[in-house]
PDB file of C-alpha atoms in Angstrom:
ATOM      1  CA  MET A 431      73.868  32.601 -79.105  1.00  0.00           C
ATOM      2  CA  THR A 432      75.640  35.735 -78.133  1.00  0.00           C
ATOM      3  CA  LEU A 433      78.817  36.753 -76.982  1.00  0.00           C
ATOM      4  CA  GLU A 434      77.435  37.784 -72.910  1.00  0.00           C
ATOM      5  CA  LYS A 435      75.850  34.341 -73.113  1.00  0.00           C
ATOM      6  CA  LEU A 436      78.874  32.818 -73.949  1.00  0.00           C
ATOM      7  CA  LYS A 437      80.907  34.094 -71.133  1.00  0.00           C
ATOM      8  CA  GLU A 438      78.333  33.224 -68.857  1.00  0.00           C
ATOM      9  CA  LYS A 439      78.089  29.436 -69.813  1.00  0.00           C
ATOM     10  CA  LEU A 440      82.172  29.634 -69.380  1.00  0.00           C
ATOM     11  CA  GLU A 441      81.614  31.484 -65.796  1.00  0.00           C
ATOM     12  CA  GLU A 442      79.730  28.856 -65.291  1.00  0.00           C
ATOM     13  CA  ALA A 443      81.825  25.783 -66.316  1.00  0.00           C
ATOM     14  CA  LYS A 444      84.262  27.193 -64.421  1.00  0.00           C
ATOM     15  CA  ILE A 445      86.689  28.337 -67.399  1.00  0.00           C
ATOM     16  CA  ASN A 446      89.001  30.884 -66.566  1.00  0.00           C
ATOM     17  CA  THR A 447      89.329  33.121 -69.806  1.00  0.00           C
ATOM     18  CA  ARG A 448      91.136  36.161 -68.661  1.00  0.00           C
ATOM     19  CA  LYS A 449      94.710  35.421 -70.611  1.00  0.00           C
ATOM     20  CA  TRP A 450      92.481  34.225 -74.238  1.00  0.00           C
ATOM     21  CA  GLY A 451      93.604  36.853 -76.326  1.00  0.00           C
ATOM     22  CA  GLU A 452      96.932  37.430 -75.522  1.00  0.00           C
ATOM     23  CA  ASN A 453     100.345  35.383 -76.690  1.00  0.00           C
ATOM     24  CA  GLY A 454      98.610  33.327 -79.601  1.00  0.00           C
ATOM     25  CA  VAL A 455      95.548  32.509 -77.703  1.00  0.00           C
ATOM     26  CA  LYS A 456      91.517  33.297 -79.010  1.00  0.00           C
ATOM     27  CA  THR A 457      89.442  34.948 -77.404  1.00  0.00           C
ATOM     28  CA  VAL A 458      85.988  34.147 -76.874  1.00  0.00           C
ATOM     29  CA  GLN A 459      84.985  35.779 -80.133  1.00  0.00           C
ATOM     30  CA  HIS A 460      87.018  33.244 -81.941  1.00  0.00           C
ATOM     31  CA  LEU A 461      84.578  30.961 -80.178  1.00  0.00           C
ATOM     32  CA  LEU A 462      81.800  32.254 -81.038  1.00  0.00           C
ATOM     33  CA  ASP A 463      82.803  32.628 -84.514  1.00  0.00           C
ATOM     34  CA  GLU A 464      83.416  28.891 -84.178  1.00  0.00           C
ATOM     35  CA  MET A 465      80.144  27.637 -83.255  1.00  0.00           C
ATOM     36  CA  ASN A 466      78.591  30.553 -85.755  1.00  0.00           C
ATOM     37  CA  ASN A 467      80.306  28.679 -88.464  1.00  0.00           C
ATOM     38  CA  GLY A 468      79.027  25.369 -87.805  1.00  0.00           C
ATOM     39  CA  GLU A 469      82.692  24.432 -86.749  1.00  0.00           C
ATOM     40  CA  THR A 470      82.838  23.803 -83.172  1.00  0.00           C
ATOM     41  CA  LYS A 471      79.209  22.707 -80.762  1.00  0.00           C
ATOM     42  CA  LEU A 472      80.054  23.153 -76.980  1.00  0.00           C
ATOM     43  CA  VAL A 473      78.314  19.659 -75.367  1.00  0.00           C
ATOM     44  CA  ILE A 474      78.169  17.872 -71.933  1.00  0.00           C
ATOM     45  CA  ASN A 475      80.484  15.016 -71.684  1.00  0.00           C
ATOM     46  CA  THR A 476      79.533  11.542 -69.444  1.00  0.00           C
ATOM     47  CA  GLU A 477      81.422  13.500 -66.548  1.00  0.00           C
ATOM     48  CA  GLU A 478      79.815  16.696 -66.559  1.00  0.00           C
ATOM     49  CA  LYS A 479      82.271  18.906 -67.822  1.00  0.00           C
ATOM     50  CA  LEU A 480      81.927  21.597 -70.912  1.00  0.00           C
ATOM     51  CA  ILE A 481      83.742  20.087 -73.544  1.00  0.00           C
ATOM     52  CA  ARG A 482      84.822  21.697 -77.048  1.00  0.00           C
ATOM     53  CA  PHE A 483      83.998  19.110 -79.952  1.00  0.00           C
ATOM     54  CA  VAL A 484      85.026  19.858 -83.062  1.00  0.00           C
ATOM     55  CA  LYS A 485      85.896  17.692 -86.182  1.00  0.00           C
ATOM     56  CA  VAL A 486      89.163  18.322 -88.967  1.00  0.00           C
ATOM     57  CA  VAL A 487      90.515  17.019 -91.296  1.00  0.00           C
ATOM     58  CA  ALA A 488      94.891  16.459 -91.077  1.00  0.00           C
ATOM     59  CA  ILE A 489      96.070  16.137 -94.262  1.00  0.00           C
ATOM     60  CA  ASN A 490      99.860  14.950 -95.453  1.00  0.00           C
ATOM     61  CA  VAL A 491     100.576  16.571 -99.025  1.00  0.00           C
ATOM     62  CA  TYR A 492     103.571  15.148-100.726  1.00  0.00           C
ATOM     63  CA  TYR A 493     104.640  15.166-104.340  1.00  0.00           C
ATOM     64  CA  HIS A 494     107.075  12.197-105.699  1.00  0.00           C
ATOM     65  CA  MET A 495     109.372  12.937-108.453  1.00  0.00           C
ATOM     66  CA  ASP A 496     111.322  10.296-110.318  1.00  0.00           C
ATOM     67  CA  ASP A 497     110.619   7.505-108.302  1.00  0.00           C
ATOM     68  CA  LYS A 498     113.966   8.303-106.807  1.00  0.00           C
ATOM     69  CA  TYR A 499     113.108  11.550-104.447  1.00  0.00           C
ATOM     70  CA  ALA A 500     110.071  12.409-102.660  1.00  0.00           C
ATOM     71  CA  TRP A 501     109.621  15.235 -99.851  1.00  0.00           C
ATOM     72  CA  LYS A 502     105.943  15.751 -97.127  1.00  0.00           C
ATOM     73  CA  LEU A 503     105.167  19.544 -97.121  1.00  0.00           C
ATOM     74  CA  VAL A 504     106.169  20.322 -93.633  1.00  0.00           C
ATOM     75  CA  GLU A 505     103.871  23.567 -91.552  1.00  0.00           C
ATOM     76  CA  GLU A 506     107.489  25.214 -91.101  1.00  0.00           C
ATOM     77  CA  ARG A 507     105.982  28.902 -88.988  1.00  0.00           C
ATOM     78  CA  GLN A 508     103.317  30.801 -88.082  1.00  0.00           C
ATOM     79  CA  GLN A 509     104.064  35.101 -88.507  1.00  0.00           C
ATOM     80  CA  PHE A 510     101.392  37.484 -86.185  1.00  0.00           C
ATOM     81  CA  PRO A 511     101.652  41.152 -87.594  1.00  0.00           C
ATOM     82  CA  ASP A 512     103.478  41.914 -84.578  1.00  0.00           C
ATOM     83  CA  GLY A 513     106.672  39.874 -85.472  1.00  0.00           C
ATOM     84  CA  THR A 514     105.559  37.156 -82.953  1.00  0.00           C
ATOM     85  CA  ILE A 515     106.917  33.790 -84.718  1.00  0.00           C
ATOM     86  CA  LYS A 516     104.785  30.689 -83.822  1.00  0.00           C
ATOM     87  CA  ARG A 517     106.662  27.533 -84.523  1.00  0.00           C
ATOM     88  CA  ARG A 518     104.609  24.450 -84.090  1.00  0.00           C
ATOM     89  CA  ASN A 519     105.177  20.846 -84.139  1.00  0.00           C
ATOM     90  CA  ILE A 520     101.878  18.954 -85.541  1.00  0.00           C
ATOM     91  CA  ASP A 521     102.890  15.187 -87.031  1.00  0.00           C
ATOM     92  CA  THR A 522     100.540  16.808 -90.796  1.00  0.00           C
ATOM     93  CA  SER A 523     100.971  19.384 -93.308  1.00  0.00           C
ATOM     94  CA  LEU A 524      97.554  20.835 -92.203  1.00  0.00           C
ATOM     95  CA  GLY A 525      95.079  21.117 -90.810  1.00  0.00           C
ATOM     96  CA  GLU A 526      91.097  22.176 -90.724  1.00  0.00           C
ATOM     97  CA  LYS A 527      87.730  22.572 -89.455  1.00  0.00           C
ATOM     98  CA  ILE A 528      84.736  20.629 -91.028  1.00  0.00           C
ATOM     99  CA  ARG A 529      82.182  23.202 -91.011  1.00  0.00           C
ATOM    100  CA  GLY A 530      78.489  21.877 -90.113  1.00  0.00           C
ATOM    101  CA  ASN A 531      77.440  21.388 -93.462  1.00  0.00           C
ATOM    102  CA  GLU A 532      80.895  19.582 -94.833  1.00  0.00           C
ATOM    103  CA  ASN A 533      82.445  15.995 -95.114  1.00  0.00           C
ATOM    104  CA  PRO A 534      85.095  15.423 -94.706  1.00  0.00           C
ATOM    105  CA  THR A 535      86.322  15.169 -98.176  1.00  0.00           C
ATOM    106  CA  GLU A 536      84.770  18.576 -99.054  1.00  0.00           C
ATOM    107  CA  SER A 537      86.857  20.295 -96.116  1.00  0.00           C
ATOM    108  CA  ALA A 538      90.136  18.620 -96.360  1.00  0.00           C
ATOM    109  CA  ILE A 539      89.237  20.289-100.857  1.00  0.00           C
ATOM    110  CA  ARG A 540      88.780  23.604 -99.687  1.00  0.00           C
ATOM    111  CA  ALA A 541      91.858  23.567 -96.697  1.00  0.00           C
ATOM    112  CA  LEU A 542      93.987  22.756-100.033  1.00  0.00           C
ATOM    113  CA  LYS A 543      92.345  25.594-101.931  1.00  0.00           C
ATOM    114  CA  GLU A 544      92.379  27.993 -99.548  1.00  0.00           C
ATOM    115  CA  GLU A 545      95.190  27.281 -97.318  1.00  0.00           C
ATOM    116  CA  LEU A 546      97.859  26.627-100.460  1.00  0.00           C
ATOM    117  CA  GLY A 547      95.898  27.801-103.598  1.00  0.00           C
ATOM    118  CA  PHE A 548      95.709  23.975-104.809  1.00  0.00           C
ATOM    119  CA  ASP A 549      93.162  23.027-107.130  1.00  0.00           C
ATOM    120  CA  MET A 550      92.154  20.014-108.775  1.00  0.00           C
ATOM    121  CA  PRO A 551      93.474  17.481-109.726  1.00  0.00           C
ATOM    122  CA  TYR A 552      95.652  15.647-106.912  1.00  0.00           C
ATOM    123  CA  THR A 553      95.386  12.754-105.833  1.00  0.00           C
ATOM    124  CA  LEU A 554      93.466  12.615-102.176  1.00  0.00           C
ATOM    125  CA  THR A 555      93.320   9.473-100.350  1.00  0.00           C
ATOM    126  CA  PRO A 556      90.972   9.322 -97.215  1.00  0.00           C
ATOM    127  CA  LEU A 557      92.961   7.032 -94.538  1.00  0.00           C
ATOM    128  CA  LYS A 558      91.774   6.625 -91.077  1.00  0.00           C
ATOM    129  CA  SER A 559      88.902   8.132 -88.275  1.00  0.00           C
ATOM    130  CA  ILE A 560      89.981   9.297 -84.519  1.00  0.00           C
ATOM    131  CA  LEU A 561      88.437  10.616 -81.498  1.00  0.00           C
ATOM    132  CA  ARG A 562      90.350  11.868 -78.704  1.00  0.00           C
ATOM    133  CA  GLU A 563      90.459  14.490 -75.767  1.00  0.00           C
ATOM    134  CA  LYS A 564      93.235  16.965 -75.152  1.00  0.00           C
ATOM    135  CA  GLU A 565      93.002  20.648 -73.372  1.00  0.00           C
ATOM    136  CA  SER A 566      92.619  23.217 -76.458  1.00  0.00           C
ATOM    137  CA  GLU A 567      95.937  25.429 -76.670  1.00  0.00           C
ATOM    138  CA  PHE A 568      94.194  27.767 -78.559  1.00  0.00           C
ATOM    139  CA  PHE A 569      91.259  27.939 -75.809  1.00  0.00           C
ATOM    140  CA  PRO A 570      93.551  27.283 -72.192  1.00  0.00           C
ATOM    141  CA  GLY A 571      91.091  25.503 -69.940  1.00  0.00           C
ATOM    142  CA  LEU A 572      88.744  24.573 -72.273  1.00  0.00           C
ATOM    143  CA  LEU A 573      88.725  20.205 -72.573  1.00  0.00           C
ATOM    144  CA  SER A 574      88.657  19.893 -76.063  1.00  0.00           C
ATOM    145  CA  SER A 575      87.201  16.801 -77.673  1.00  0.00           C
ATOM    146  CA  TYR A 576      88.672  15.970 -81.970  1.00  0.00           C
ATOM    147  CA  GLU A 577      87.542  13.692 -83.885  1.00  0.00           C
ATOM    148  CA  THR A 578      89.552  13.846 -86.431  1.00  0.00           C
ATOM    149  CA  HIS A 579      89.654  12.362 -90.582  1.00  0.00           C
ATOM    150  CA  PHE A 580      93.007  12.168 -92.087  1.00  0.00           C
ATOM    151  CA  PHE A 581      94.023  12.174 -95.733  1.00  0.00           C
ATOM    152  CA  SER A 582      97.027  11.628 -97.796  1.00  0.00           C
ATOM    153  CA  CYS A 583      97.684  13.716-100.806  1.00  0.00           C
ATOM    154  CA  SER A 584      99.783  13.675-103.563  1.00  0.00           C
ATOM    155  CA  ILE A 585     100.657  16.799-105.602  1.00  0.00           C
ATOM    156  CA  PRO A 586     101.337  16.851-109.500  1.00  0.00           C
ATOM    157  CA  LEU A 587     104.121  18.729-111.311  1.00  0.00           C
ATOM    158  CA  ARG A 588     101.690  21.746-112.049  1.00  0.00           C
ATOM    159  CA  LEU A 589     101.148  22.669-107.797  1.00  0.00           C
ATOM    160  CA  PHE A 590     104.445  21.569-106.817  1.00  0.00           C
ATOM    161  CA  LYS A 591     106.625  25.617-105.748  1.00  0.00           C
ATOM    162  CA  ALA A 592     110.110  24.355-104.363  1.00  0.00           C
ATOM    163  CA  LYS A 593     110.039  27.402-102.337  1.00  0.00           C
ATOM    164  CA  GLY A 594     106.960  26.449-100.048  1.00  0.00           C
ATOM    165  CA  TYR A 595     104.269  28.281 -99.749  1.00  0.00           C
ATOM    166  CA  VAL A 596     102.292  31.471 -98.006  1.00  0.00           C
ATOM    167  CA  GLU A 597      99.041  31.519 -96.160  1.00  0.00           C
ATOM    168  CA  LYS A 598      97.779  35.122 -95.517  1.00  0.00           C
ATOM    169  CA  LYS A 599      95.169  35.535 -93.335  1.00  0.00           C
ATOM    170  CA  ALA A 600      94.017  38.978 -91.309  1.00  0.00           C
ATOM    171  CA  GLU A 601      95.800  37.665 -87.745  1.00  0.00           C
ATOM    172  CA  LYS A 602      99.264  35.745 -89.530  1.00  0.00           C
ATOM    173  CA  LYS A 603     101.283  34.741 -92.497  1.00  0.00           C
ATOM    174  CA  ILE A 604     101.805  30.350 -92.423  1.00  0.00           C
ATOM    175  CA  PHE A 605     104.381  29.277 -94.142  1.00  0.00           C
ATOM    176  CA  PHE A 606     104.565  25.705 -95.448  1.00  0.00           C
ATOM    177  CA  ILE A 607     107.849  24.114 -96.957  1.00  0.00           C
ATOM    178  CA  TRP A 608     109.296  20.705 -98.033  1.00  0.00           C
ATOM    179  CA  ARG A 609     111.364  18.196 -96.319  1.00  0.00           C
ATOM    180  CA  ALA A 610     112.872  15.352 -98.410  1.00  0.00           C
ATOM    181  CA  ILE A 611     111.410  12.354 -96.621  1.00  0.00           C
TER     182      ILE A 611
END
């Protein structure tokens, strides 16, 4: 699909994209990239509405010390090149879209490598999967259906960094810190 065809499809579905690309909201090009990477599909739901279908993994990362202390990794903030700070209140340590050719476990392993630099071995445990629909915060006006696969990850001492981790991307930096549990 071309960018122009995607814009036409969104316009036909009466989805206003004029504000896309502002204030941390993604652009139509981002949506096209997700589609081309196999991370997203646009489908028509039972009510004849255009929706974005996404499969994701959601991972909670833990470090346990001496059976006395435990920490959970949390996303503290996102920082954009213009200095804008975004704080999200998310329930899991991190998440990642599943690419078209991956299964959930492969995506979880990729996410831990790309976002935190983790190499095996660590303990990765699948927990549950759920399906839910909501409006996307990244593509306002576009209803999204998320198939989410939850995992728990317990890391060894060699991967534990007390000061946390920073994922560096061209469009932002994501800061992760440990919270005692």
